[in-house]
mmCIF file of C-alpha atoms and ligand atoms in Angstrom:
data_model
loop_
_atom_site.group_PDB
_atom_site.id
_atom_site.type_symbol
_atom_site.label_atom_id
_atom_site.label_comp_id
_atom_site.label_asym_id
_atom_site.label_seq_id
_atom_site.Cartn_x
_atom_site.Cartn_y
_atom_site.Cartn_z
ATOM 1 C CA MET O 35 -100.566 98.441 -54.450
ATOM 2 C CA LYS O 36 -103.034 96.757 -55.981
ATOM 3 C CA ILE O 37 -103.701 96.568 -59.672
ATOM 4 C CA ALA O 38 -106.680 94.387 -61.364
ATOM 5 C CA LEU O 39 -106.126 92.134 -64.217
ATOM 6 C CA LEU O 40 -108.287 91.518 -66.769
ATOM 7 C CA GLY O 41 -108.579 88.910 -68.983
ATOM 8 C CA GLY O 42 -105.883 87.973 -66.396
ATOM 9 C CA THR O 43 -106.827 84.001 -66.396
ATOM 10 C CA GLY O 44 -105.130 83.748 -70.127
ATOM 11 C CA PRO O 45 -101.059 83.267 -71.026
ATOM 12 C CA GLN O 46 -100.124 86.636 -70.692
ATOM 13 C CA GLY O 47 -102.747 87.515 -67.624
ATOM 14 C CA ARG O 48 -100.676 85.312 -65.627
ATOM 15 C CA GLY O 49 -96.980 85.725 -66.408
ATOM 16 C CA LEU O 50 -97.833 89.176 -65.514
ATOM 17 C CA ALA O 51 -99.759 88.012 -62.271
ATOM 18 C CA LEU O 52 -96.760 85.998 -60.832
ATOM 19 C CA ARG O 53 -93.969 88.399 -62.303
ATOM 20 C CA TRP O 54 -96.025 91.961 -60.216
ATOM 21 C CA ALA O 55 -97.354 89.247 -56.842
ATOM 22 C CA LEU O 56 -92.760 87.988 -56.471
ATOM 23 C CA ALA O 57 -92.490 92.531 -57.183
ATOM 24 C CA GLY O 58 -95.136 92.876 -53.796
ATOM 25 C CA VAL O 59 -97.911 93.804 -55.951
ATOM 26 C CA ASP O 60 -101.214 93.008 -55.090
ATOM 27 C CA VAL O 61 -102.927 91.615 -57.894
ATOM 28 C CA VAL O 62 -106.618 90.834 -58.497
ATOM 29 C CA VAL O 63 -106.833 88.253 -61.929
ATOM 30 C CA GLY O 64 -110.580 89.158 -63.452
ATOM 31 C CA SER O 65 -112.492 87.026 -65.460
ATOM 32 C CA ARG O 66 -115.356 87.003 -67.689
ATOM 33 C CA GLN O 67 -117.097 84.500 -64.899
ATOM 34 C CA HIS O 68 -116.336 84.821 -61.174
ATOM 35 C CA GLU O 69 -115.462 81.514 -60.274
ATOM 36 C CA LYS O 70 -112.794 80.754 -63.775
ATOM 37 C CA GLY O 71 -111.139 84.061 -62.010
ATOM 38 C CA LYS O 72 -110.588 82.757 -58.754
ATOM 39 C CA ARG O 73 -109.704 78.709 -59.821
ATOM 40 C CA ILE O 74 -106.707 80.392 -61.972
ATOM 41 C CA ALA O 75 -105.769 82.273 -59.150
ATOM 42 C CA ASP O 76 -105.669 80.184 -56.382
ATOM 43 C CA GLU O 77 -103.141 78.061 -59.266
ATOM 44 C CA LEU O 78 -100.605 81.253 -59.679
ATOM 45 C CA ALA O 79 -101.089 82.109 -55.504
ATOM 46 C CA GLU O 80 -100.229 78.089 -54.561
ATOM 47 C CA ARG O 81 -97.695 78.088 -57.390
ATOM 48 C CA LEU O 82 -96.266 81.177 -55.707
ATOM 49 C CA GLY O 83 -96.007 79.860 -52.692
ATOM 50 C CA ASP O 84 -94.794 82.800 -49.951
ATOM 51 C CA ALA O 85 -94.732 85.455 -52.503
ATOM 52 C CA PRO O 86 -94.647 89.451 -50.945
ATOM 53 C CA GLY O 87 -98.066 89.847 -53.688
ATOM 54 C CA LYS O 88 -101.110 88.380 -52.958
ATOM 55 C CA ILE O 89 -102.817 87.419 -55.821
ATOM 56 C CA THR O 90 -106.666 87.143 -55.572
ATOM 57 C CA GLY O 91 -109.292 85.990 -58.833
ATOM 58 C CA MET O 92 -112.514 87.387 -59.156
ATOM 59 C CA SER O 93 -115.224 88.518 -62.067
ATOM 60 C CA ASN O 94 -113.706 91.355 -64.252
ATOM 61 C CA ALA O 95 -115.827 94.033 -62.387
ATOM 62 C CA GLU O 96 -115.580 92.721 -59.556
ATOM 63 C CA ALA O 97 -111.696 93.028 -59.837
ATOM 64 C CA VAL O 98 -111.427 96.972 -61.399
ATOM 65 C CA ALA O 99 -113.987 97.694 -58.187
ATOM 66 C CA GLU O 100 -110.797 96.448 -56.509
ATOM 67 C CA ALA O 101 -108.180 98.363 -58.019
ATOM 68 C CA GLU O 102 -106.411 100.950 -56.337
ATOM 69 C CA GLU O 103 -104.795 102.833 -59.516
ATOM 70 C CA PHE O 104 -104.292 100.535 -62.073
ATOM 71 C CA VAL O 105 -106.660 98.643 -64.092
ATOM 72 C CA VAL O 106 -104.122 95.897 -66.694
ATOM 73 C CA LEU O 107 -106.228 95.120 -69.900
ATOM 74 C CA ALA O 108 -104.713 91.584 -71.048
ATOM 75 C CA THR O 109 -107.762 89.745 -73.569
ATOM 76 C CA PRO O 110 -107.379 88.713 -76.779
ATOM 77 C CA PHE O 111 -108.729 91.736 -79.216
ATOM 78 C CA ALA O 112 -112.177 90.994 -79.989
ATOM 79 C CA GLY O 113 -112.742 91.203 -76.558
ATOM 80 C CA HIS O 114 -111.245 94.826 -76.636
ATOM 81 C CA GLN O 115 -114.216 96.845 -76.624
ATOM 82 C CA PRO O 116 -116.985 94.846 -75.746
ATOM 83 C CA THR O 117 -114.620 94.530 -72.227
ATOM 84 C CA ILE O 118 -114.238 98.441 -71.963
ATOM 85 C CA GLU O 119 -117.168 99.167 -73.417
ATOM 86 C CA SER O 120 -118.716 96.861 -69.476
ATOM 87 C CA LEU O 121 -116.843 98.673 -67.146
ATOM 88 C CA LYS O 122 -116.592 102.263 -67.908
ATOM 89 C CA GLY O 123 -118.219 103.718 -64.882
ATOM 90 C CA GLY O 124 -115.365 101.159 -63.213
ATOM 91 C CA LEU O 125 -112.741 102.127 -64.154
ATOM 92 C CA LYS O 126 -113.321 106.445 -64.337
ATOM 93 C CA GLY O 127 -110.230 107.403 -62.135
ATOM 94 C CA LYS O 128 -108.198 104.853 -62.773
ATOM 95 C CA VAL O 129 -104.942 104.284 -65.023
ATOM 96 C CA LEU O 130 -105.489 101.443 -67.864
ATOM 97 C CA ILE O 131 -102.860 99.747 -68.845
ATOM 98 C CA ASP O 132 -103.190 97.926 -72.157
ATOM 99 C CA VAL O 133 -101.882 95.388 -73.545
ATOM 100 C CA VAL O 134 -104.091 94.403 -75.924
ATOM 101 C CA VAL O 135 -103.059 93.517 -79.856
ATOM 102 C CA PRO O 136 -105.185 93.322 -82.449
ATOM 103 C CA LEU O 137 -103.865 90.551 -84.876
ATOM 104 C CA ALA O 138 -106.270 88.475 -87.509
ATOM 105 C CA GLU O 139 -108.055 86.388 -85.231
ATOM 106 C CA ASP O 140 -107.007 83.632 -87.796
ATOM 107 C CA ASN O 141 -103.677 85.065 -88.491
ATOM 108 C CA ALA O 142 -101.673 86.103 -84.998
ATOM 109 C CA LYS O 143 -98.911 87.725 -87.357
ATOM 110 C CA LYS O 144 -101.360 90.199 -88.532
ATOM 111 C CA PHE O 145 -101.606 93.519 -87.371
ATOM 112 C CA VAL O 146 -105.585 94.257 -87.724
ATOM 113 C CA ALA O 147 -105.619 98.218 -86.697
ATOM 114 C CA PRO O 148 -108.950 99.421 -86.239
ATOM 115 C CA PRO O 149 -110.803 102.288 -87.029
ATOM 116 C CA GLU O 150 -108.538 104.367 -84.445
ATOM 117 C CA GLY O 151 -105.220 103.024 -85.570
ATOM 118 C CA SER O 152 -104.353 100.609 -82.712
ATOM 119 C CA ALA O 153 -105.653 99.084 -80.168
ATOM 120 C CA THR O 154 -104.276 101.948 -76.954
ATOM 121 C CA GLU O 155 -106.789 104.989 -78.671
ATOM 122 C CA GLN O 156 -109.032 102.928 -78.920
ATOM 123 C CA ALA O 157 -109.128 102.430 -76.137
ATOM 124 C CA GLN O 158 -108.668 106.015 -75.072
ATOM 125 C CA ALA O 159 -111.630 106.758 -77.212
ATOM 126 C CA ILE O 160 -114.129 104.481 -75.346
ATOM 127 C CA LEU O 161 -113.053 105.651 -71.107
ATOM 128 C CA GLY O 162 -112.435 109.941 -72.824
ATOM 129 C CA ASP O 163 -110.983 112.218 -70.665
ATOM 130 C CA ASP O 164 -111.557 111.122 -67.208
ATOM 131 C CA THR O 165 -109.608 107.499 -67.158
ATOM 132 C CA PRO O 166 -105.883 108.023 -68.857
ATOM 133 C CA VAL O 167 -104.956 105.319 -70.759
ATOM 134 C CA VAL O 168 -101.041 103.742 -70.892
ATOM 135 C CA GLY O 169 -100.460 101.395 -73.581
ATOM 136 C CA ALA O 170 -97.243 99.040 -72.658
ATOM 137 C CA ILE O 171 -96.084 95.560 -72.095
ATOM 138 C CA HIS O 172 -96.804 94.579 -75.718
ATOM 139 C CA ASN O 173 -93.420 93.389 -76.621
ATOM 140 C CA VAL O 174 -93.321 90.696 -74.321
ATOM 141 C CA SER O 175 -93.896 87.513 -74.688
ATOM 142 C CA ALA O 176 -96.515 84.942 -72.056
ATOM 143 C CA HIS O 177 -93.761 82.377 -72.453
ATOM 144 C CA VAL O 178 -91.111 84.654 -70.846
ATOM 145 C CA LEU O 179 -93.021 86.525 -68.309
ATOM 146 C CA ASP O 180 -93.798 82.794 -66.823
ATOM 147 C CA HIS O 181 -90.416 81.955 -66.025
ATOM 148 C CA VAL O 182 -90.339 83.940 -63.199
ATOM 149 C CA ASP O 183 -86.806 82.924 -62.027
ATOM 150 C CA GLN O 184 -85.123 83.965 -65.251
ATOM 151 C CA GLN O 185 -84.791 87.672 -66.040
ATOM 152 C CA ILE O 186 -86.625 89.321 -68.689
ATOM 153 C CA ASN O 187 -84.231 90.435 -70.911
ATOM 154 C CA CYS O 188 -85.825 92.842 -73.254
ATOM 155 C CA ASP O 189 -86.959 96.518 -73.041
ATOM 156 C CA VAL O 190 -91.072 98.048 -73.027
ATOM 157 C CA LEU O 191 -92.264 100.432 -74.967
ATOM 158 C CA ILE O 192 -95.254 103.049 -73.171
ATOM 159 C CA CYS O 193 -96.948 105.497 -74.907
ATOM 160 C CA GLY O 194 -100.485 107.507 -74.203
ATOM 161 C CA ASN O 195 -102.200 110.882 -74.126
ATOM 162 C CA SER O 196 -101.305 111.641 -70.160
ATOM 163 C CA LYS O 197 -97.245 112.345 -69.439
ATOM 164 C CA GLU O 198 -98.351 112.809 -65.454
ATOM 165 C CA ALA O 199 -100.037 108.366 -65.962
ATOM 166 C CA LYS O 200 -97.570 107.648 -68.433
ATOM 167 C CA ASP O 201 -95.287 108.906 -65.233
ATOM 168 C CA ARG O 202 -97.594 107.064 -63.017
ATOM 169 C CA ALA O 203 -97.046 103.900 -64.961
ATOM 170 C CA THR O 204 -94.003 103.637 -64.883
ATOM 171 C CA PRO O 205 -92.588 102.066 -61.597
ATOM 172 C CA LEU O 206 -95.018 99.937 -61.609
ATOM 173 C CA ILE O 207 -94.121 98.741 -65.371
ATOM 174 C CA GLU O 208 -90.495 98.887 -64.041
ATOM 175 C CA LYS O 209 -91.952 95.858 -61.345
ATOM 176 C CA LEU O 210 -91.093 93.876 -63.634
ATOM 177 C CA GLY O 211 -87.859 93.806 -64.005
ATOM 178 C CA VAL O 212 -87.614 96.232 -67.373
ATOM 179 C CA LYS O 213 -86.200 99.283 -68.321
ATOM 180 C CA VAL O 214 -89.273 101.356 -69.550
ATOM 181 C CA TYR O 215 -89.818 104.108 -72.487
ATOM 182 C CA ASN O 216 -91.814 106.566 -72.819
ATOM 183 C CA ALA O 217 -92.725 106.033 -76.876
ATOM 184 C CA GLY O 218 -94.573 109.664 -76.858
ATOM 185 C CA LEU O 219 -98.168 109.923 -77.849
ATOM 186 C CA ALA O 220 -101.185 107.101 -78.254
ATOM 187 C CA VAL O 221 -100.617 107.201 -81.659
ATOM 188 C CA SER O 222 -96.579 105.294 -81.382
ATOM 189 C CA ALA O 223 -99.410 102.638 -80.898
ATOM 190 C CA ARG O 224 -100.075 101.673 -84.532
ATOM 191 C CA ALA O 225 -96.484 101.189 -84.243
ATOM 192 C CA ILE O 226 -95.678 99.447 -81.341
ATOM 193 C CA GLU O 227 -98.910 97.175 -81.339
ATOM 194 C CA HIS O 228 -97.710 96.104 -84.930
ATOM 195 C CA MET O 229 -94.616 95.496 -83.998
ATOM 196 C CA THR O 230 -95.493 92.239 -81.671
ATOM 197 C CA ALA O 231 -97.316 91.030 -85.037
ATOM 198 C CA ILE O 232 -93.335 91.446 -86.632
ATOM 199 C CA LEU O 233 -91.993 89.334 -83.918
ATOM 200 C CA ILE O 234 -94.287 86.413 -84.062
ATOM 201 C CA ARG O 235 -93.589 86.520 -87.486
ATOM 202 C CA LEU O 236 -89.907 86.423 -86.783
ATOM 203 C CA ASN O 237 -90.567 83.779 -83.533
ATOM 204 C CA SER O 238 -92.673 81.230 -86.815
ATOM 205 C CA SER O 239 -89.794 82.308 -89.201
ATOM 206 C CA LYS O 240 -88.006 79.325 -90.486
ATOM 207 C CA ALA O 241 -84.166 81.644 -90.723
ATOM 208 C CA THR O 242 -84.057 81.921 -87.236
ATOM 209 C CA SER O 243 -83.457 80.279 -84.488
ATOM 210 C CA PHE O 244 -85.524 81.646 -81.471
ATOM 211 C CA LYS O 245 -89.179 81.946 -80.541
ATOM 212 C CA HIS O 246 -90.221 83.749 -78.062
ATOM 213 C CA ALA O 247 -88.343 87.889 -79.025
ATOM 214 C CA GLY O 248 -88.580 91.541 -77.742
ATOM 215 C CA ILE O 249 -87.534 93.999 -78.821
ATOM 216 C CA LYS O 250 -84.125 96.123 -76.452
ATOM 217 C CA VAL O 251 -83.722 98.863 -77.025
ATOM 218 C CA TRP O 252 -79.024 99.452 -78.014
ATOM 219 C CA ALA O 253 -76.909 103.037 -77.796
ATOM 220 C CA GLU O 254 -73.502 103.742 -78.323
ATOM 221 C CA ASN O 255 -71.832 104.028 -74.914
ATOM 222 C CA GLU O 256 -70.775 107.322 -75.854
ATOM 223 C CA GLY O 257 -69.667 107.471 -72.273
HETATM 224 N N1 NAP V 590 -99.789 86.175 -74.943
HETATM 225 C C1 NAP V 590 -98.108 86.420 -75.373
HETATM 226 O O1 NAP V 590 -97.182 85.858 -75.471
HETATM 227 C C2 NAP V 590 -98.491 88.259 -75.562
HETATM 228 C C3 NAP V 590 -97.829 89.549 -76.396
HETATM 229 C C4 NAP V 590 -97.611 90.300 -75.656
HETATM 230 C C5 NAP V 590 -99.557 90.686 -76.222
HETATM 231 N N2 NAP V 590 -100.330 90.037 -76.298
HETATM 232 C C6 NAP V 590 -101.401 90.614 -76.235
HETATM 233 O O2 NAP V 590 -102.236 90.073 -74.316
HETATM 234 C C7 NAP V 590 -103.375 90.372 -74.683
HETATM 235 C C8 NAP V 590 -103.776 88.035 -73.939
HETATM 236 O O3 NAP V 590 -102.769 88.020 -74.586
HETATM 237 P P1 NAP V 590 -103.096 85.866 -74.461
HETATM 238 O O4 NAP V 590 -102.015 85.290 -74.992
HETATM 239 O O5 NAP V 590 -103.504 85.949 -72.930
HETATM 240 O O6 NAP V 590 -104.674 85.600 -74.300
HETATM 241 P P2 NAP V 590 -106.148 84.816 -74.947
HETATM 242 O O7 NAP V 590 -105.191 83.673 -73.135
HETATM 243 O O8 NAP V 590 -106.700 84.904 -76.154
HETATM 244 O O9 NAP V 590 -107.019 85.110 -74.223
HETATM 245 C C9 NAP V 590 -107.397 86.206 -72.191
HETATM 246 C C10 NAP V 590 -107.734 86.053 -71.823
HETATM 247 O O10 NAP V 590 -109.029 86.814 -72.043
HETATM 248 C C11 NAP V 590 -110.505 86.021 -71.865
HETATM 249 N N3 NAP V 590 -111.382 86.672 -73.401
HETATM 250 C C12 NAP V 590 -111.022 85.113 -74.708
HETATM 251 N N4 NAP V 590 -112.251 85.615 -75.016
HETATM 252 C C13 NAP V 590 -112.770 86.956 -74.695
HETATM 253 C C14 NAP V 590 -113.706 87.738 -75.533
HETATM 254 N N5 NAP V 590 -114.019 87.969 -76.789
HETATM 255 N N6 NAP V 590 -113.796 89.120 -74.319
HETATM 256 C C15 NAP V 590 -113.644 89.484 -73.693
HETATM 257 N N7 NAP V 590 -112.699 88.227 -72.472
HETATM 258 C C16 NAP V 590 -112.236 87.149 -73.771
HETATM 259 C C17 NAP V 590 -110.519 85.215 -71.011
HETATM 260 O O11 NAP V 590 -110.909 85.211 -70.123
HETATM 261 P P3 NAP V 590 -112.047 85.181 -69.816
HETATM 262 O O12 NAP V 590 -112.243 83.850 -69.768
HETATM 263 O O13 NAP V 590 -111.370 84.267 -68.193
HETATM 264 O O14 NAP V 590 -112.610 85.945 -69.560
HETATM 265 C C18 NAP V 590 -108.634 84.664 -72.187
HETATM 266 O O15 NAP V 590 -108.359 83.872 -71.021
HETATM 267 C C19 NAP V 590 -103.342 89.585 -76.475
HETATM 268 O O16 NAP V 590 -104.642 91.359 -76.752
HETATM 269 C C20 NAP V 590 -102.431 89.714 -76.991
HETATM 270 O O17 NAP V 590 -101.781 90.130 -78.798
HETATM 271 C C21 NAP V 590 -99.777 88.945 -75.289
#
């Protein structure tokens, strides 16, 4: 399987690329600049050595063209709408996995909802029915992803209006080594994305002794 990772040169994209390549997924790191995408991909590939999945890099548009089925979007929110609009044609028929969280540019502890309600809903509004959007991996920190020698000790909530797209995306996300829960329609992204801002607040609080918190669904064992 070959996937594209747009904005894949940032910490979140780099961590995802490493994890997926280790799980045997071929990853195309996308960038606004072809050369930067290639350089970061080469660095990641060198770090992994003989991983079962191959990491290559190019421009975002080229990466979308290379993707067989899934395109993962990991830009800051400032790049969310422009990136999707500029690549809309190429995304048609593929599944967009949206990792983007709308945070205030001057304050990462602040969730700033777009008019559509969330980044996931904004993406779906731009792309229309031809390209299903699955919101996912909002609450897993780049630091955790980067520590590839350690298991990811948190869960992933996914949401989106297409059950079929969520069912197709789930095995890919599970390859990161996480449990995936279907949290409902795209509207659920308002809560899931907002949770990232709350986790960042907890991470930076003097009252806590951790830095890279995620979420875990817990239930008393009834068995
Ligand atoms: N970092 C985390 O721990 C974390 C955790 C959960 C969710 N997220 C979410 O994941 C996304 C990526 O996070 P990140 O920390 O990796 O972000 P980042 O480093 O700020 O940006 C990622 C990449 O996006 C591209 N980019 C920057 N500004 C852009 C713009 N205006 N338009 C288009 N592309 C632009 C850049 O790549 P090029 O210059 O190569 O194009 C950059 O390397 C964010 O939405 C964030 O909220 C992050």
